[in-house]
């Protein structure tokens, strides 16, 4: 079947596809591509044309009257905020040459740098090079027709390995088949996507029975440091409560959003990308996939963190505090999350993006990827050159992080992370599905 035999539809609201069909296509793909999560973003206005996150999803069916076989969550962006793949320099270069970098199209989960599927499929359609090209042409024509603007580029952010393989199937070998020199050389063609690597940190559950069991895997010095930090908080009268499902009361949620806004305002000068309506709808529709940890000092709530989880993983997303207490952030966002993951027997805990401080608390470096195609040939080539120079530094950073892990020498052979000279499939975590703050 050729690309022209498919029905390709651009939809500006997730409500244009039934919840049942979306959920069927998104099964086992994690909480962030669920209908409930993406619908809450749209219905609350967090993702809209006004916010610079105009929904621009793609629906594909094998025939003109067939049910949708494949959906791709996507957005038209008029800025680069809330993506966590930083391309501001690329936008500035466009502006310096009198060109518009926006709008651009991205397949991503807004404000959520979590690796996962970007191709939600029933298995009847593969994203071949010809179909991918047809998608790009359809998107370009749609933006020109509806908005009267030219689409500068296409971006796939934090795709999992399966998605990456289909996006780059037009001639890009897997990274583990490449030398560092070959990996750096992304300038051989203007017709394929360029791959960008980044490093995040993730905790793995090696069958720990409890938190002390996890601590026993660390070096003696780091084990003592963590115990001392937790003991100090306890002596200050700090304790933590966990709330999931029906335990997330309106008061618990309101306190979390108060902390979220206060911390965002202090750090960024605004109250956050996400509004009360978004969080309230999430509690209504997917509270069984949510965990709110509240920190209480001498019976007064002082901080709160929101996590999401499914049958395999825990994902730290947002946090805020009304009072500065030494060690509170690490305890609330990391140690409480580890305790929860061990209790629920979850295989991984992704605490959020950035932050070398995670390493010394047992979070291993992992690679994540993004793929980019710029429609202007000269800028596409310039970005290829930039990524050619950037990639070895990412690999070096990964190895430095790997070497700083605090696990004792007896436990090190157990670790999933290995020291490498270039990103490869041995260190790319296939299960990863990820803290704005």
CSV table of C-alpha atoms in Angstrom, one decimal, residues 32-282:
chain,number,residue,atom,x,y,z
A,32,UNK,CA,1.4,10.7,29.4
A,33,UNK,CA,0.0,9.6,26.0
A,34,UNK,CA,-3.3,8.6,27.6
A,35,UNK,CA,-6.5,10.3,26.4
A,36,UNK,CA,-7.1,11.6,29.9
A,37,UNK,CA,-3.7,13.4,30.2
A,38,UNK,CA,-3.7,15.0,26.8
A,39,UNK,CA,-7.4,15.9,27.0
A,40,UNK,CA,-6.8,17.6,30.4
A,41,UNK,CA,-4.0,19.7,28.7
A,42,UNK,CA,-6.4,20.8,26.0
A,43,UNK,CA,-9.6,21.3,28.0
A,44,UNK,CA,-7.8,23.3,30.6
A,45,UNK,CA,-6.4,25.7,28.0
A,46,UNK,CA,-2.8,24.7,28.9
A,47,UNK,CA,-2.4,23.6,25.3
A,48,UNK,CA,-4.0,26.0,22.9
A,49,UNK,CA,-3.2,28.4,20.2
A,50,UNK,CA,-3.0,31.1,22.8
A,51,UNK,CA,-0.5,29.2,24.9
A,52,UNK,CA,1.7,28.5,21.9
A,53,UNK,CA,0.9,24.8,22.0
A,54,UNK,CA,-1.8,24.4,19.3
A,55,UNK,CA,-2.9,20.8,19.1
A,56,UNK,CA,-2.0,19.4,15.7
A,57,UNK,CA,-2.4,15.6,16.0
A,58,UNK,CA,-2.2,13.3,13.1
A,59,UNK,CA,-4.7,10.5,12.5
A,60,UNK,CA,-4.1,7.8,9.8
A,61,UNK,CA,-6.4,5.1,8.5
A,62,UNK,CA,-5.7,2.4,5.9
A,63,UNK,CA,-8.8,3.3,3.9
A,64,UNK,CA,-11.1,6.3,3.5
A,65,UNK,CA,-13.8,4.7,5.6
A,66,UNK,CA,-11.7,2.7,8.0
A,67,UNK,CA,-11.2,3.2,11.7
A,68,UNK,CA,-8.1,5.2,12.7
A,69,UNK,CA,-5.1,2.8,12.8
A,70,UNK,CA,-2.4,5.3,13.9
A,71,UNK,CA,-2.4,8.5,15.9
A,72,UNK,CA,0.6,10.8,16.5
A,73,UNK,CA,0.3,13.4,19.2
A,74,UNK,CA,1.6,16.7,17.8
A,75,UNK,CA,1.6,20.4,18.3
A,76,UNK,CA,2.2,23.6,16.3
A,77,UNK,CA,4.6,25.7,18.4
A,78,UNK,CA,5.1,29.5,18.3
A,79,UNK,CA,7.9,29.3,20.9
A,80,UNK,CA,10.3,26.7,22.3
A,81,UNK,CA,9.2,26.7,26.0
A,82,UNK,CA,8.1,23.6,27.8
A,83,UNK,CA,9.9,21.2,25.5
A,84,UNK,CA,13.2,20.4,27.2
A,85,UNK,CA,15.1,20.0,23.9
A,86,UNK,CA,16.6,23.4,23.7
A,87,UNK,CA,16.7,24.9,20.2
A,88,UNK,CA,16.5,28.6,21.1
A,89,UNK,CA,19.9,29.1,19.4
A,90,UNK,CA,18.5,27.6,16.2
A,91,UNK,CA,15.5,30.0,16.4
A,92,UNK,CA,17.9,32.9,17.0
A,93,UNK,CA,19.9,32.0,13.9
A,94,UNK,CA,16.8,32.0,11.8
A,95,UNK,CA,15.9,35.5,13.2
A,96,UNK,CA,19.3,36.8,12.4
A,97,UNK,CA,18.8,35.9,8.8
A,98,UNK,CA,15.4,37.4,8.6
A,99,UNK,CA,13.6,34.1,8.6
A,100,UNK,CA,10.8,32.7,10.8
A,101,UNK,CA,11.6,29.6,12.8
A,102,UNK,CA,8.0,29.5,14.1
A,103,UNK,CA,5.6,27.9,13.6
A,104,UNK,CA,7.3,24.5,13.9
A,105,UNK,CA,5.6,21.1,14.4
A,106,UNK,CA,6.6,18.8,17.2
A,107,UNK,CA,5.5,15.4,18.2
A,108,UNK,CA,5.9,15.5,22.0
A,109,UNK,CA,4.1,15.5,25.3
A,110,UNK,CA,3.8,19.1,26.4
A,111,UNK,CA,5.9,20.1,29.5
A,112,UNK,CA,6.8,16.4,29.9
A,113,UNK,CA,10.3,15.3,28.9
A,114,UNK,CA,9.5,11.6,29.2
A,115,UNK,CA,10.7,9.0,26.7
A,116,UNK,CA,7.8,7.0,25.2
A,117,UNK,CA,5.9,6.1,22.0
A,118,UNK,CA,5.0,8.9,19.6
A,119,UNK,CA,3.3,6.4,17.3
A,120,UNK,CA,0.1,5.1,18.8
A,121,UNK,CA,-0.8,2.2,16.6
A,122,UNK,CA,-2.9,-1.0,16.3
A,123,UNK,CA,0.0,-2.5,14.4
A,124,UNK,CA,-1.6,-2.2,10.9
A,125,UNK,CA,0.4,0.8,9.7
A,126,UNK,CA,4.2,1.3,9.8
A,127,UNK,CA,5.7,4.7,9.3
A,128,UNK,CA,7.6,4.1,6.2
A,129,UNK,CA,9.8,6.8,4.6
A,130,UNK,CA,7.2,7.5,1.9
A,131,UNK,CA,4.4,7.8,4.5
A,132,UNK,CA,6.6,10.0,6.7
A,133,UNK,CA,7.2,12.3,3.7
A,134,UNK,CA,3.5,12.4,3.0
A,135,UNK,CA,2.8,13.4,6.6
A,136,UNK,CA,5.3,16.2,6.3
A,137,UNK,CA,3.7,17.4,3.1
A,138,UNK,CA,0.2,17.3,4.6
A,139,UNK,CA,1.4,19.2,7.7
A,140,UNK,CA,3.1,21.9,5.5
A,141,UNK,CA,0.0,22.3,3.4
A,142,UNK,CA,-2.3,22.4,6.5
A,143,UNK,CA,-0.3,25.2,8.1
A,144,UNK,CA,-0.2,27.2,4.9
A,145,UNK,CA,-3.9,26.8,4.3
A,146,UNK,CA,-5.2,27.3,7.9
A,147,UNK,CA,-2.7,29.8,9.2
A,148,UNK,CA,-1.2,31.3,6.1
A,149,UNK,CA,2.3,30.6,7.3
A,150,UNK,CA,5.2,28.4,6.3
A,151,UNK,CA,6.2,25.5,8.5
A,152,UNK,CA,9.9,25.7,9.3
A,153,UNK,CA,10.7,22.3,10.7
A,154,UNK,CA,9.6,18.9,12.1
A,155,UNK,CA,10.7,17.6,15.6
A,156,UNK,CA,10.1,14.4,17.4
A,157,UNK,CA,11.0,14.8,21.1
A,158,UNK,CA,11.8,11.9,23.5
A,159,UNK,CA,10.6,9.1,21.3
A,160,UNK,CA,11.2,5.5,22.3
A,161,UNK,CA,13.4,3.1,20.4
A,162,UNK,CA,10.5,1.8,18.3
A,163,UNK,CA,9.4,5.3,17.2
A,164,UNK,CA,13.0,6.3,16.5
A,165,UNK,CA,13.6,3.3,14.3
A,166,UNK,CA,10.6,4.2,12.1
A,167,UNK,CA,11.5,7.9,11.9
A,168,UNK,CA,15.1,7.2,10.9
A,169,UNK,CA,14.4,4.2,8.7
A,170,UNK,CA,15.5,6.1,5.6
A,171,UNK,CA,19.1,5.2,6.0
A,172,UNK,CA,20.2,5.9,9.6
A,173,UNK,CA,21.8,2.8,11.2
A,174,UNK,CA,21.3,2.1,14.9
A,175,UNK,CA,23.7,4.0,17.1
A,176,UNK,CA,25.4,0.9,18.4
A,177,UNK,CA,26.4,0.0,14.9
A,178,UNK,CA,28.3,3.2,14.5
A,179,UNK,CA,31.8,4.5,15.5
A,180,UNK,CA,31.9,7.9,17.1
A,181,UNK,CA,33.1,9.3,13.8
A,182,UNK,CA,30.1,7.9,12.0
A,183,UNK,CA,27.7,8.9,14.7
A,184,UNK,CA,28.9,12.5,14.4
A,185,UNK,CA,28.5,12.6,10.6
A,186,UNK,CA,24.9,13.7,10.2
A,187,UNK,CA,25.5,15.8,7.0
A,188,UNK,CA,25.4,13.1,4.3
A,189,UNK,CA,21.8,13.9,3.2
A,190,UNK,CA,19.2,16.6,3.6
A,191,UNK,CA,16.4,14.2,3.4
A,192,UNK,CA,16.7,12.4,6.7
A,193,UNK,CA,16.1,13.4,10.3
A,194,UNK,CA,19.1,14.5,12.5
A,195,UNK,CA,19.4,12.8,15.9
A,196,UNK,CA,20.2,14.7,19.0
A,197,UNK,CA,21.2,13.0,22.2
A,198,UNK,CA,20.7,14.1,25.8
A,199,UNK,CA,21.3,12.6,29.2
A,200,UNK,CA,18.7,12.1,32.0
A,201,UNK,CA,18.9,10.1,35.2
A,202,UNK,CA,16.8,7.2,36.2
A,203,UNK,CA,16.6,4.9,39.3
A,204,UNK,CA,16.3,1.2,38.6
A,205,UNK,CA,14.7,-1.3,41.0
A,206,UNK,CA,17.1,-4.2,41.4
A,207,UNK,CA,14.5,-6.2,43.4
A,208,UNK,CA,15.0,-4.2,46.6
A,209,UNK,CA,13.0,-5.4,49.6
A,210,UNK,CA,12.9,-1.9,51.3
A,211,UNK,CA,14.7,1.4,51.4
A,212,UNK,CA,17.5,0.0,53.6
A,213,UNK,CA,18.0,-2.7,51.1
A,214,UNK,CA,18.6,0.0,48.4
A,215,UNK,CA,21.0,1.8,50.8
A,216,UNK,CA,23.0,-1.3,51.3
A,217,UNK,CA,23.9,-1.2,47.5
A,218,UNK,CA,25.6,2.1,48.0
A,219,UNK,CA,29.1,2.9,49.3
A,220,UNK,CA,29.4,3.2,53.0
A,221,UNK,CA,30.0,7.0,52.8
A,222,UNK,CA,27.0,7.7,50.7
A,223,UNK,CA,24.8,5.4,52.7
A,224,UNK,CA,25.7,7.3,55.9
A,225,UNK,CA,25.1,10.7,54.2
A,226,UNK,CA,21.6,9.7,53.1
A,227,UNK,CA,20.8,8.3,56.5
A,228,UNK,CA,22.1,11.4,58.2
A,229,UNK,CA,20.1,13.7,55.9
A,230,UNK,CA,16.8,11.8,56.6
A,231,UNK,CA,17.5,11.6,60.3
A,232,UNK,CA,18.0,15.3,60.5
A,233,UNK,CA,14.7,16.0,58.8
A,234,UNK,CA,13.0,13.6,61.2
A,235,UNK,CA,14.6,15.3,64.2
A,236,UNK,CA,13.2,18.6,62.9
A,237,UNK,CA,9.7,17.2,63.0
A,238,UNK,CA,9.4,16.6,59.2
A,239,UNK,CA,7.3,13.6,58.0
A,240,UNK,CA,5.8,12.7,54.7
A,241,UNK,CA,2.3,11.5,53.6
A,242,UNK,CA,1.4,9.7,50.4
A,243,UNK,CA,-1.9,10.2,48.6
A,244,UNK,CA,-3.1,8.2,45.6
A,245,UNK,CA,-6.5,7.6,44.1
A,246,UNK,CA,-9.4,8.6,46.3
A,247,UNK,CA,-6.9,9.7,48.9
A,248,UNK,CA,-6.2,12.8,46.8
A,249,UNK,CA,-8.7,15.1,48.4
A,250,UNK,CA,-9.4,18.7,47.2
A,251,UNK,CA,-7.4,20.0,50.1
A,252,UNK,CA,-4.4,17.8,49.2
A,253,UNK,CA,-4.5,19.0,45.6
A,254,UNK,CA,-5.0,22.6,46.5
A,255,UNK,CA,-2.0,22.5,48.7
A,256,UNK,CA,0.1,21.0,45.9
A,257,UNK,CA,-0.9,23.6,43.4
A,258,UNK,CA,-0.2,26.3,45.9
A,259,UNK,CA,3.4,25.0,46.3
A,260,UNK,CA,3.7,24.5,42.6
A,261,UNK,CA,2.7,28.1,41.8
A,262,UNK,CA,4.8,29.6,44.6
A,263,UNK,CA,8.0,27.8,43.6
A,264,UNK,CA,7.5,28.6,39.9
A,265,UNK,CA,6.8,32.3,40.7
A,266,UNK,CA,10.0,32.5,42.7
A,267,UNK,CA,12.2,30.9,40.1
A,268,UNK,CA,10.6,32.0,36.8
A,269,UNK,CA,8.5,35.0,37.5
A,270,UNK,CA,5.2,33.2,36.6
A,271,UNK,CA,3.0,30.7,38.2
A,272,UNK,CA,3.7,27.8,35.9
A,273,UNK,CA,2.5,26.5,32.5
A,274,UNK,CA,-0.2,24.4,34.0
A,275,UNK,CA,-3.4,25.8,35.7
A,276,UNK,CA,-5.7,24.6,38.4
A,277,UNK,CA,-8.2,23.2,35.9
A,278,UNK,CA,-5.6,20.9,34.4
A,279,UNK,CA,-4.7,19.3,37.8
A,280,UNK,CA,-8.3,19.2,38.9
A,281,UNK,CA,-9.3,17.3,35.7
A,282,UNK,CA,-6.4,14.9,36.2
